[in-house]
Amino acid sequence: MALDVVVVGLGYVGLPLAQEATKAGLAVLGFDASAAVVDGLNSGKSHVDDLSDADISQMLEGGFEATTEPGRIADAKVAVICVPTPLSSDGLPDLAYVQSAGQTIADNLHPGMLVILESTTYPGTTDEVLRPILESTGLKAGEDFHLVFSPERIDPGNEKFGAKNTPKVVGGHTPACADAAVEFYGKFIDTVVKTSGTREAETAKLLENTYRHINIALVNEMAQFCHELGIDLWDVIDAAKTKPFGFQAFYPGPGVGGHCIPIDPNYLSHNVRAKLGYPFRFVELAQEINATMPQYVVRRAQDILNDDSKSLRGSTVLLLGVTYKPNIADQRESPAVPIAKLLLNAGANVQFHDPFINEWDAMKGRVSRAGDVADAVQSADLTILLQDHSDYDINALAAASQEFFDTRGKTPRGDKVHRL
Ligand SMILES: NC(=O)c1ccc[n+]([C@@H]2O[C@H](COP(=O)([O-])OP(=O)(O)OC[C@H]3O[C@@H](n4cnc5c(N)ncnc54)[C@H](O)[C@@H]3O)[C@@H](O)[C@H]2O)c1
């Protein structure tokens, strides 16, 4: 075998993995269905936040290559699947990408190969969806090839924890499959942790994300009643987090976004309902609360303008930061989108500013980008801080605004400064 590993799906997850493996001296091929992604990478261009063009050039110098040619997968000892697992239009798990990536690997499967699924998914996917596709070749998992689930834990924009120093969980179809994965990841990841099987590894990832989802919902609900009671929730959280055990701080915000928190818990609740016929009540409640945050933000915006004898209709509202998390350009599932839509429906003139994006894909043609943020905050009737990118001098922007609504709790309250 000429290749140590082929990474299938070169996005936010696959690319950092390919980078670490290349750095460790492994022979790495990247396979992606998108010719634009592959051509960009082979010409030294990065399309994800965590890797710069210089990082891609370094990978290419280290022997990395990207391809759309499926036949080359046959040359690899290990195949790692990092393709998207979105929700379908009716809110159900959509495993089409996993199935097609699985089929591409099946077409090139060989005895002794280690196949790893990293995409976040519901318990049973590796065994019930991926294994039959791979075994349709006549080769058997655990006997002829190794099959493993290993959840990806990458946190784009996190400067402290990346692919190398975040412990990697692996669950094998058999103990020998898990051992093969420990040996593989151990070459470029500091700590590898085994679970008893693939379902435990799949569920561990969903537990992690569901835990975040539920705790964010808890503080989002508290934010609403604390406002009514005149209690500063950020102050409450700062006090609570001084407890050195048994408490982890979560913060309220305008809603949950990104590829994980709004989507992954649905995979688990769907699975519980489909297999057992009853709801996963915590997840469903958290979804309900987090999903109402955009409406709550717009209602508060309306109240702020009302106090100035203005209506949303006809007012100019500036949205600062529309990506789903700070300091990255990822726009996926950002709560800024429903907020902008609700404001537009109410007749507001909506503008946005974000140092990371020039074109707001979801609101193209409907919301224009303010060129100069300092001018824009002065002329807007209301500025809403949705994302606290570190490029922003938030206190200065708040001071220059007519009204400033801070959904991230970064500015001290004042006459013209309102917190969520
Ligand atoms: N982005 C994150 O922060 C994050 C964190 C942890 C886990 N995850 C999970 O990791 C998985 C991948 O997410 P991502 O953010 O890297 O997605 P992404 O959209 O950034 O990248 C996925 C890539 O896969 C390619 N692709 C799609 N179908 C393919 C196929 N059949 N064969 C080859 N390539 C194919 C796409 O062209 C794309 O380049 C998802 O399950 C996600 O839930 C994401």
Tab-separated table of C-alpha atoms and ligand atoms in Angstrom:
chain	number	residue	atom	x	y	z
A	1	MET	CA	0.000	0.000	0.000
A	2	ALA	CA	1.506	3.308	-1.070
A	3	LEU	CA	-0.771	5.415	1.150
A	4	ASP	CA	-1.110	5.356	4.935
A	5	VAL	CA	-4.510	7.031	4.913
A	6	VAL	CA	-7.164	8.533	2.682
A	7	VAL	CA	-9.376	11.192	4.270
A	8	VAL	CA	-12.799	11.201	2.600
A	9	GLY	CA	-14.412	14.659	2.898
A	10	LEU	CA	-12.011	17.601	3.200
A	11	GLY	CA	-13.960	20.157	5.251
A	12	TYR	CA	-13.721	21.599	8.768
A	13	VAL	CA	-13.127	18.090	10.142
A	14	GLY	CA	-11.259	16.213	7.419
A	15	LEU	CA	-8.695	18.869	6.617
A	16	PRO	CA	-7.220	19.365	10.142
A	17	LEU	CA	-7.022	15.567	10.434
A	18	ALA	CA	-5.175	15.315	7.119
A	19	GLN	CA	-2.870	18.105	8.305
A	20	GLU	CA	-1.919	16.312	11.555
A	21	ALA	CA	-1.357	13.008	9.779
A	22	THR	CA	0.818	14.703	7.139
A	23	LYS	CA	2.826	16.527	9.837
A	24	ALA	CA	3.494	13.165	11.512
A	25	GLY	CA	5.075	11.957	8.257
A	26	LEU	CA	2.213	9.733	7.063
A	27	ALA	CA	1.475	9.447	3.337
A	28	VAL	CA	-1.934	11.145	3.143
A	29	LEU	CA	-4.414	11.433	0.275
A	30	GLY	CA	-7.496	13.626	0.532
A	31	PHE	CA	-10.567	12.539	-1.431
A	32	ASP	CA	-13.474	14.932	-1.908
A	33	ALA	CA	-16.524	14.826	-4.161
A	34	SER	CA	-16.149	18.540	-4.906
A	35	ALA	CA	-13.750	19.410	-7.728
A	36	ALA	CA	-13.669	23.034	-6.492
A	37	VAL	CA	-12.456	21.917	-3.040
A	38	VAL	CA	-9.831	19.584	-4.526
A	39	ASP	CA	-8.548	22.091	-7.109
A	40	GLY	CA	-8.350	24.801	-4.445
A	41	LEU	CA	-6.348	22.609	-2.085
A	42	ASN	CA	-3.972	21.363	-4.778
A	43	SER	CA	-3.260	24.983	-5.701
A	44	GLY	CA	-2.526	25.847	-2.051
A	45	LYS	CA	-5.831	27.493	-1.110
A	46	SER	CA	-7.570	26.786	2.187
A	47	HIS	CA	-11.366	26.976	2.445
A	48	VAL	CA	-11.656	26.380	6.221
A	49	ASP	CA	-10.991	28.861	9.031
A	50	ASP	CA	-8.505	26.821	11.033
A	51	LEU	CA	-6.024	26.322	8.194
A	52	SER	CA	-4.249	29.105	6.321
A	53	ASP	CA	-3.004	28.949	2.736
A	54	ALA	CA	0.488	28.551	4.232
A	55	ASP	CA	-0.715	25.459	6.131
A	56	ILE	CA	-1.989	23.929	2.881
A	57	SER	CA	1.316	24.690	1.129
A	58	GLN	CA	3.138	22.996	4.000
A	59	MET	CA	0.866	19.955	3.650
A	60	LEU	CA	1.542	19.798	-0.104
A	61	GLU	CA	5.284	19.991	0.593
A	62	GLY	CA	4.810	17.144	3.084
A	63	GLY	CA	3.344	14.971	0.310
A	64	PHE	CA	-0.382	15.613	0.799
A	65	GLU	CA	-2.489	15.584	-2.327
A	66	ALA	CA	-6.215	15.973	-2.919
A	67	THR	CA	-8.170	14.054	-5.527
A	68	THR	CA	-11.664	13.442	-6.904
A	69	GLU	CA	-10.513	10.092	-8.326
A	70	PRO	CA	-12.179	7.337	-6.232
A	71	GLY	CA	-9.982	4.536	-7.590
A	72	ARG	CA	-7.000	5.906	-5.647
A	73	ILE	CA	-8.685	4.965	-2.348
A	74	ALA	CA	-7.675	1.357	-3.068
A	75	ASP	CA	-4.030	2.330	-2.381
A	76	ALA	CA	-4.712	3.315	1.257
A	77	LYS	CA	-4.312	1.226	4.421
A	78	VAL	CA	-6.864	3.377	6.274
A	79	ALA	CA	-9.948	5.324	5.097
A	80	VAL	CA	-11.455	7.970	7.365
A	81	ILE	CA	-14.926	9.322	6.509
A	82	CYS	CA	-15.497	12.997	7.413
A	83	VAL	CA	-18.542	13.903	5.308
A	84	PRO	CA	-21.529	16.027	6.390
A	85	THR	CA	-24.467	14.606	8.362
A	86	PRO	CA	-27.146	17.301	8.005
A	87	LEU	CA	-30.876	17.180	8.637
A	88	SER	CA	-33.274	16.674	5.737
A	89	SER	CA	-35.886	19.344	4.947
A	90	ASP	CA	-38.307	17.566	7.309
A	91	GLY	CA	-35.783	17.662	10.190
A	92	LEU	CA	-34.699	13.999	10.044
A	93	PRO	CA	-31.127	12.634	9.907
A	94	ASP	CA	-29.814	12.700	6.340
A	95	LEU	CA	-27.181	9.991	5.895
A	96	ALA	CA	-26.940	10.296	2.096
A	97	TYR	CA	-23.335	11.588	2.262
A	98	VAL	CA	-22.261	8.793	4.614
A	99	GLN	CA	-23.903	6.224	2.355
A	100	SER	CA	-22.274	7.544	-0.790
A	101	ALA	CA	-18.848	7.848	0.880
A	102	GLY	CA	-19.329	4.283	2.202
A	103	GLN	CA	-20.128	3.048	-1.299
A	104	THR	CA	-17.038	4.771	-2.727
A	105	ILE	CA	-14.893	3.015	-0.113
A	106	ALA	CA	-16.696	-0.301	-0.678
A	107	ASP	CA	-15.796	-0.061	-4.371
A	108	ASN	CA	-12.140	0.140	-3.296
A	109	LEU	CA	-12.158	-1.979	-0.142
A	110	HIS	CA	-9.370	-4.493	0.319
A	111	PRO	CA	-8.581	-7.115	2.970
A	112	GLY	CA	-6.806	-5.609	5.990
A	113	MET	CA	-8.180	-2.089	5.417
A	114	LEU	CA	-9.217	-0.015	8.441
A	115	VAL	CA	-12.393	2.012	7.764
A	116	ILE	CA	-13.284	4.739	10.265
A	117	LEU	CA	-16.427	6.869	10.370
A	118	GLU	CA	-15.923	10.256	12.065
A	119	SER	CA	-19.132	12.055	10.994
A	120	THR	CA	-21.490	12.757	13.891
A	121	THR	CA	-24.471	10.422	13.708
A	122	TYR	CA	-27.014	8.409	15.663
A	123	PRO	CA	-26.089	5.221	17.549
A	124	GLY	CA	-26.115	2.215	15.257
A	125	THR	CA	-25.075	4.010	12.042
A	126	THR	CA	-21.681	2.319	11.796
A	127	ASP	CA	-23.160	-1.123	12.368
A	128	GLU	CA	-26.517	-0.808	10.612
A	129	VAL	CA	-25.841	1.609	7.752
A	130	LEU	CA	-22.114	1.602	6.956
A	131	ARG	CA	-21.268	-2.060	7.664
A	132	PRO	CA	-23.833	-3.521	5.196
A	133	ILE	CA	-22.552	-1.234	2.435
A	134	LEU	CA	-18.962	-2.343	3.053
A	135	GLU	CA	-19.922	-6.003	3.487
A	136	SER	CA	-21.831	-6.000	0.174
A	137	THR	CA	-18.353	-6.609	-1.287
A	138	GLY	CA	-18.265	-10.051	0.317
A	139	LEU	CA	-15.611	-8.961	2.835
A	140	LYS	CA	-16.627	-9.172	6.503
A	141	ALA	CA	-16.083	-6.485	9.146
A	142	GLY	CA	-13.929	-7.685	12.031
A	143	GLU	CA	-12.646	-10.601	9.947
A	144	ASP	CA	-11.453	-9.224	6.613
A	145	PHE	CA	-11.338	-5.509	7.400
A	146	HIS	CA	-11.492	-3.316	10.503
A	147	LEU	CA	-14.484	-1.067	11.152
A	148	VAL	CA	-14.479	1.758	13.714
A	149	PHE	CA	-16.464	4.807	14.769
A	150	SER	CA	-14.407	7.711	16.105
A	151	PRO	CA	-16.283	10.949	16.785
A	152	GLU	CA	-14.742	14.182	15.620
A	153	ARG	CA	-14.425	16.784	18.356
A	154	ILE	CA	-12.864	19.657	16.450
A	155	ASP	CA	-13.787	23.119	17.708
A	156	PRO	CA	-13.108	25.575	14.854
A	157	GLY	CA	-11.442	28.749	16.123
A	158	ASN	CA	-10.191	27.091	19.337
A	159	GLU	CA	-6.540	28.064	19.651
A	160	LYS	CA	-5.823	25.795	22.631
A	161	PHE	CA	-7.290	22.462	21.533
A	162	GLY	CA	-6.862	21.117	18.004
A	163	ALA	CA	-6.814	17.675	16.388
A	164	LYS	CA	-3.520	16.658	18.072
A	165	ASN	CA	-4.178	17.466	21.730
A	166	THR	CA	-7.909	16.670	21.924
A	167	PRO	CA	-8.285	13.061	23.158
A	168	LYS	CA	-9.750	10.822	20.447
A	169	VAL	CA	-12.474	8.313	21.285
A	170	VAL	CA	-12.574	5.083	19.265
A	171	GLY	CA	-15.186	2.323	19.273
A	172	GLY	CA	-14.461	-0.813	17.263
A	173	HIS	CA	-16.790	-3.355	15.685
A	174	THR	CA	-14.520	-5.839	17.481
A	175	PRO	CA	-11.745	-5.279	20.062
A	176	ALA	CA	-9.183	-5.893	17.318
A	177	CYS	CA	-10.807	-3.165	15.193
A	178	ALA	CA	-10.467	-0.723	18.130
A	179	ASP	CA	-6.819	-1.729	18.611
A	180	ALA	CA	-6.115	-1.010	14.936
A	181	ALA	CA	-7.611	2.484	15.351
A	182	VAL	CA	-5.623	3.138	18.543
A	183	GLU	CA	-2.453	2.263	16.661
A	184	PHE	CA	-3.391	4.476	13.690
A	185	TYR	CA	-4.465	7.601	15.618
A	186	GLY	CA	-1.637	7.113	18.143
A	187	LYS	CA	0.794	8.116	15.376
A	188	PHE	CA	-0.433	11.727	15.397
A	189	ILE	CA	-2.885	12.236	18.299
A	190	ASP	CA	-1.641	12.484	21.886
A	191	THR	CA	-4.382	10.468	23.656
A	192	VAL	CA	-6.674	7.775	22.256
A	193	VAL	CA	-9.521	6.390	24.406
A	194	LYS	CA	-11.359	3.127	23.658
A	195	THR	CA	-15.083	2.514	24.208
A	196	SER	CA	-16.629	-0.941	24.360
A	197	GLY	CA	-18.153	-0.722	20.873
A	198	THR	CA	-19.179	1.552	17.992
A	199	ARG	CA	-22.533	2.520	19.555
A	200	GLU	CA	-20.860	3.767	22.739
A	201	ALA	CA	-18.511	5.984	20.703
A	202	GLU	CA	-21.427	7.299	18.620
A	203	THR	CA	-23.446	8.050	21.748
A	204	ALA	CA	-20.496	9.681	23.555
A	205	LYS	CA	-20.376	12.371	20.869
A	206	LEU	CA	-24.120	12.952	21.090
A	207	LEU	CA	-23.949	13.124	24.896
A	208	GLU	CA	-21.273	15.833	24.635
A	209	ASN	CA	-23.306	17.974	22.243
A	210	THR	CA	-26.641	17.344	23.934
A	211	TYR	CA	-25.089	18.409	27.257
A	212	ARG	CA	-24.093	21.731	25.683
A	213	HIS	CA	-27.457	22.154	23.995
A	214	ILE	CA	-29.381	21.599	27.244
A	215	ASN	CA	-27.161	23.835	29.368
A	216	ILE	CA	-27.356	26.640	26.813
A	217	ALA	CA	-31.159	26.277	26.861
A	218	LEU	CA	-31.089	26.493	30.664
A	219	VAL	CA	-29.304	29.870	30.655
A	220	ASN	CA	-31.371	31.109	27.697
A	221	GLU	CA	-34.554	30.468	29.643
A	222	MET	CA	-33.013	32.083	32.733
A	223	ALA	CA	-31.967	35.131	30.663
A	224	GLN	CA	-35.606	35.788	29.815
A	225	PHE	CA	-36.973	35.704	33.350
A	226	CYS	CA	-33.896	37.356	34.906
A	227	HIS	CA	-34.499	40.316	32.585
A	228	GLU	CA	-38.089	40.540	33.826
A	229	LEU	CA	-36.896	40.302	37.450
A	230	GLY	CA	-34.128	42.882	36.986
A	231	ILE	CA	-31.376	40.346	37.739
A	232	ASP	CA	-28.061	40.491	35.824
A	233	LEU	CA	-27.601	36.880	34.684
A	234	TRP	CA	-23.993	37.406	33.582
A	235	ASP	CA	-23.167	38.539	37.090
A	236	VAL	CA	-24.972	35.456	38.408
A	237	ILE	CA	-22.919	33.160	36.155
A	238	ASP	CA	-19.646	34.884	37.073
A	239	ALA	CA	-20.451	34.290	40.738
A	240	ALA	CA	-21.564	30.662	40.240
A	241	LYS	CA	-18.476	29.743	38.260
A	242	THR	CA	-16.188	30.578	41.186
A	243	LYS	CA	-17.297	27.210	42.597
A	244	PRO	CA	-14.315	24.995	41.823
A	245	PHE	CA	-16.341	21.786	41.359
A	246	GLY	CA	-19.742	20.649	40.109
A	247	PHE	CA	-20.476	23.675	37.902
A	248	GLN	CA	-19.547	24.639	34.354
A	249	ALA	CA	-20.414	28.084	33.008
A	250	PHE	CA	-22.637	28.360	29.934
A	251	TYR	CA	-23.793	31.703	28.582
A	252	PRO	CA	-27.037	32.873	27.018
A	253	GLY	CA	-27.124	34.173	23.471
A	254	PRO	CA	-29.351	34.947	20.497
A	255	GLY	CA	-29.821	31.241	19.654
A	256	VAL	CA	-27.640	28.257	18.840
A	257	GLY	CA	-25.844	27.874	15.523
A	258	GLY	CA	-23.263	25.873	13.658
A	259	HIS	CA	-23.049	22.382	12.323
A	260	CYS	CA	-23.304	20.608	15.695
A	261	ILE	CA	-25.430	21.988	18.526
A	262	PRO	CA	-28.646	22.698	16.591
A	263	ILE	CA	-28.391	19.439	14.623
A	264	ASP	CA	-26.715	16.587	16.524
A	265	PRO	CA	-29.200	16.250	19.416
A	266	ASN	CA	-31.888	15.715	16.752
A	267	TYR	CA	-30.005	12.625	15.640
A	268	LEU	CA	-30.300	11.228	19.150
A	269	SER	CA	-33.928	12.200	19.803
A	270	HIS	CA	-34.939	10.868	16.377
A	271	ASN	CA	-33.196	7.586	17.179
A	272	VAL	CA	-34.911	7.253	20.552
A	273	ARG	CA	-38.321	7.977	19.021
A	274	ALA	CA	-37.822	5.737	15.980
A	275	LYS	CA	-36.471	2.757	17.936
A	276	LEU	CA	-38.295	3.065	21.234
A	277	GLY	CA	-41.367	5.123	20.386
A	278	TYR	CA	-40.958	7.735	23.110
A	279	PRO	CA	-39.472	11.230	23.187
A	280	PHE	CA	-36.122	12.330	24.570
A	281	ARG	CA	-37.788	15.058	26.596
A	282	PHE	CA	-34.714	17.040	27.633
A	283	VAL	CA	-33.588	17.456	24.025
A	284	GLU	CA	-37.023	18.416	22.783
A	285	LEU	CA	-37.440	21.030	25.525
A	286	ALA	CA	-33.962	22.456	24.887
A	287	GLN	CA	-34.733	22.688	21.184
A	288	GLU	CA	-37.947	24.516	21.884
A	289	ILE	CA	-36.253	27.063	24.177
A	290	ASN	CA	-33.195	27.660	21.989
A	291	ALA	CA	-35.371	27.990	18.878
A	292	THR	CA	-37.392	30.802	20.466
A	293	MET	CA	-34.331	32.990	21.163
A	294	PRO	CA	-34.414	34.826	17.790
A	295	GLN	CA	-38.054	35.839	18.460
A	296	TYR	CA	-37.090	36.924	21.972
A	297	VAL	CA	-34.219	39.071	20.638
A	298	VAL	CA	-36.543	40.751	18.140
A	299	ARG	CA	-39.156	41.374	20.821
A	300	ARG	CA	-36.536	43.031	23.019
A	301	ALA	CA	-35.370	45.098	20.014
A	302	GLN	CA	-38.944	46.249	19.547
A	303	ASP	CA	-39.201	47.214	23.247
A	304	ILE	CA	-35.949	49.212	23.106
A	305	LEU	CA	-37.155	51.197	20.087
A	306	ASN	CA	-40.580	51.602	21.653
A	307	ASP	CA	-38.989	53.327	24.659
A	308	ASP	CA	-37.554	55.863	22.171
A	309	SER	CA	-41.056	56.273	20.622
A	310	LYS	CA	-39.888	54.442	17.507
A	311	SER	CA	-41.282	51.376	15.789
A	312	LEU	CA	-39.374	48.553	14.157
A	313	ARG	CA	-41.098	49.481	10.900
A	314	GLY	CA	-38.948	52.120	9.258
A	315	SER	CA	-36.107	51.931	11.801
A	316	THR	CA	-32.594	51.018	10.726
A	317	VAL	CA	-31.285	48.028	12.660
A	318	LEU	CA	-27.613	47.097	12.349
A	319	LEU	CA	-26.594	43.497	13.131
A	320	LEU	CA	-22.978	43.147	14.256
A	321	GLY	CA	-21.445	39.693	13.684
A	322	VAL	CA	-23.600	37.187	11.818
A	323	THR	CA	-21.425	34.053	11.923
A	324	TYR	CA	-22.445	31.354	14.400
A	325	LYS	CA	-19.412	31.701	16.664
A	326	PRO	CA	-16.766	34.353	17.277
A	327	ASN	CA	-13.663	34.812	15.144
A	328	ILE	CA	-14.525	32.411	12.356
A	329	ALA	CA	-16.280	32.842	8.998
A	330	ASP	CA	-18.637	29.845	9.306
A	331	GLN	CA	-22.221	31.013	8.622
A	332	ARG	CA	-23.952	27.631	9.011
A	333	GLU	CA	-27.219	27.598	10.979
A	334	SER	CA	-26.485	31.031	12.441
A	335	PRO	CA	-29.362	32.463	14.512
A	336	ALA	CA	-28.593	35.812	12.826
A	337	VAL	CA	-30.616	34.551	9.844
A	338	PRO	CA	-33.997	34.114	11.611
A	339	ILE	CA	-33.356	37.383	13.476
A	340	ALA	CA	-32.780	39.283	10.213
A	341	LYS	CA	-35.871	37.677	8.660
A	342	LEU	CA	-38.084	38.594	11.619
A	343	LEU	CA	-36.783	42.181	11.572
A	344	LEU	CA	-37.385	42.458	7.820
A	345	ASN	CA	-40.895	41.037	8.213
A	346	ALA	CA	-41.589	43.711	10.818
A	347	GLY	CA	-40.591	46.387	8.279
A	348	ALA	CA	-37.150	47.300	9.650
A	349	ASN	CA	-34.358	48.409	7.374
A	350	VAL	CA	-31.723	45.795	8.245
A	351	GLN	CA	-27.984	46.110	7.668
A	352	PHE	CA	-25.162	43.872	8.820
A	353	HIS	CA	-21.469	44.075	9.489
A	354	ASP	CA	-19.078	41.195	10.028
A	355	PRO	CA	-15.291	41.422	9.714
A	356	PHE	CA	-15.189	37.786	8.539
A	357	ILE	CA	-17.719	37.886	5.711
A	358	ASN	CA	-18.446	40.171	2.806
A	359	GLU	CA	-21.422	38.246	1.410
A	360	TRP	CA	-24.078	36.937	3.784
A	361	ASP	CA	-25.141	33.863	1.813
A	362	ALA	CA	-28.543	33.293	3.442
A	363	MET	CA	-29.599	36.953	3.205
A	364	LYS	CA	-28.079	37.862	-0.162
A	365	GLY	CA	-29.978	40.718	-1.827
A	366	ARG	CA	-32.101	41.327	1.287
A	367	VAL	CA	-29.621	42.713	3.804
A	368	SER	CA	-26.762	44.980	2.750
A	369	ARG	CA	-23.325	45.079	4.377
A	370	ALA	CA	-22.336	48.300	6.121
A	371	GLY	CA	-18.957	49.414	4.800
A	372	ASP	CA	-17.712	51.371	7.796
A	373	VAL	CA	-18.833	49.953	11.118
A	374	ALA	CA	-18.089	53.155	13.079
A	375	ASP	CA	-20.341	55.214	10.760
A	376	ALA	CA	-23.011	52.513	10.651
A	377	VAL	CA	-23.472	52.310	14.438
A	378	GLN	CA	-23.972	56.073	14.590
A	379	SER	CA	-26.645	56.188	11.915
A	380	ALA	CA	-28.577	53.037	12.930
A	381	ASP	CA	-31.541	53.515	15.267
A	382	LEU	CA	-30.505	50.302	16.980
A	383	THR	CA	-27.352	48.180	16.857
A	384	ILE	CA	-27.600	44.543	17.938
A	385	LEU	CA	-24.387	42.738	18.827
A	386	LEU	CA	-24.952	39.120	17.805
A	387	GLN	CA	-21.345	37.907	17.704
A	388	ASP	CA	-18.495	39.305	19.774
A	389	HIS	CA	-15.647	38.968	17.263
A	390	SER	CA	-12.424	40.082	18.900
A	391	ASP	CA	-11.847	42.595	16.055
A	392	TYR	CA	-14.670	44.692	17.489
A	393	ASP	CA	-13.960	47.397	20.051
A	394	ILE	CA	-17.338	46.689	21.614
A	395	ASN	CA	-17.303	49.415	24.254
A	396	ALA	CA	-16.451	52.066	21.651
A	397	LEU	CA	-19.157	50.785	19.293
A	398	ALA	CA	-21.704	50.755	22.122
A	399	ALA	CA	-20.756	54.313	23.124
A	400	ALA	CA	-21.190	55.569	19.537
A	401	SER	CA	-24.569	53.842	19.013
A	402	GLN	CA	-27.986	55.438	19.361
A	403	GLU	CA	-29.147	52.265	21.117
A	404	PHE	CA	-26.994	49.173	21.652
A	405	PHE	CA	-28.451	45.734	22.387
A	406	ASP	CA	-25.721	43.343	23.504
A	407	THR	CA	-26.798	39.692	23.256
A	408	ARG	CA	-23.370	38.487	24.487
A	409	GLY	CA	-23.111	40.314	27.803
A	410	LYS	CA	-19.854	42.054	26.874
A	411	THR	CA	-20.718	45.672	27.679
A	412	PRO	CA	-21.677	47.217	31.014
A	413	ARG	CA	-25.356	48.193	31.099
A	414	GLY	CA	-26.118	51.870	30.602
A	415	ASP	CA	-28.810	54.259	29.431
A	416	LYS	CA	-28.342	53.275	25.828
A	417	VAL	CA	-26.807	49.848	26.405
A	418	HIS	CA	-29.097	46.878	26.944
A	419	ARG	CA	-28.056	43.317	27.663
A	420	LEU	CA	-29.965	40.154	26.777
B	1	LIG	N1	-17.465	21.566	11.768
B	1	LIG	C1	-17.378	21.197	13.030
B	1	LIG	O1	-17.109	22.006	13.932
B	1	LIG	C2	-17.594	19.748	13.455
B	1	LIG	C3	-17.150	19.343	14.726
B	1	LIG	C4	-17.323	18.030	15.118
B	1	LIG	C5	-17.959	17.144	14.257
B	1	LIG	N2	-18.395	17.543	13.025
B	1	LIG	C6	-19.025	16.534	12.158
B	1	LIG	O2	-18.093	16.139	11.157
B	1	LIG	C7	-18.752	15.846	9.915
B	1	LIG	C8	-18.174	16.694	8.786
B	1	LIG	O3	-18.428	18.071	9.057
B	1	LIG	P1	-17.604	19.249	8.374
B	1	LIG	O4	-17.925	20.468	9.184
B	1	LIG	O5	-16.176	18.875	8.171
B	1	LIG	O6	-18.323	19.329	6.944
B	1	LIG	P2	-17.873	20.203	5.686
B	1	LIG	O7	-19.115	20.525	4.947
B	1	LIG	O8	-16.950	21.301	6.128
B	1	LIG	O9	-16.992	19.205	4.806
B	1	LIG	C9	-17.462	18.037	4.269
B	1	LIG	C10	-16.754	17.743	2.939
B	1	LIG	O10	-17.202	16.461	2.503
B	1	LIG	C11	-17.315	16.494	1.090
B	1	LIG	N3	-18.181	15.396	0.664
B	1	LIG	C12	-19.536	15.298	0.729
B	1	LIG	N4	-19.936	14.088	0.287
B	1	LIG	C13	-18.824	13.413	-0.069
B	1	LIG	C14	-18.585	12.113	-0.591
B	1	LIG	N5	-19.600	11.270	-0.811
B	1	LIG	N6	-17.327	11.751	-0.851
B	1	LIG	C15	-16.301	12.611	-0.617
B	1	LIG	N7	-16.454	13.851	-0.124
B	1	LIG	C16	-17.707	14.234	0.155
B	1	LIG	C17	-17.841	17.884	0.810
B	1	LIG	O11	-17.571	18.266	-0.537
B	1	LIG	C18	-17.068	18.728	1.828
B	1	LIG	O12	-15.867	19.240	1.284
B	1	LIG	C19	-20.232	16.080	10.208
B	1	LIG	O13	-20.818	14.878	10.587
B	1	LIG	C20	-20.213	17.033	11.387
B	1	LIG	O14	-21.408	16.913	12.159
B	1	LIG	C21	-18.212	18.833	12.595
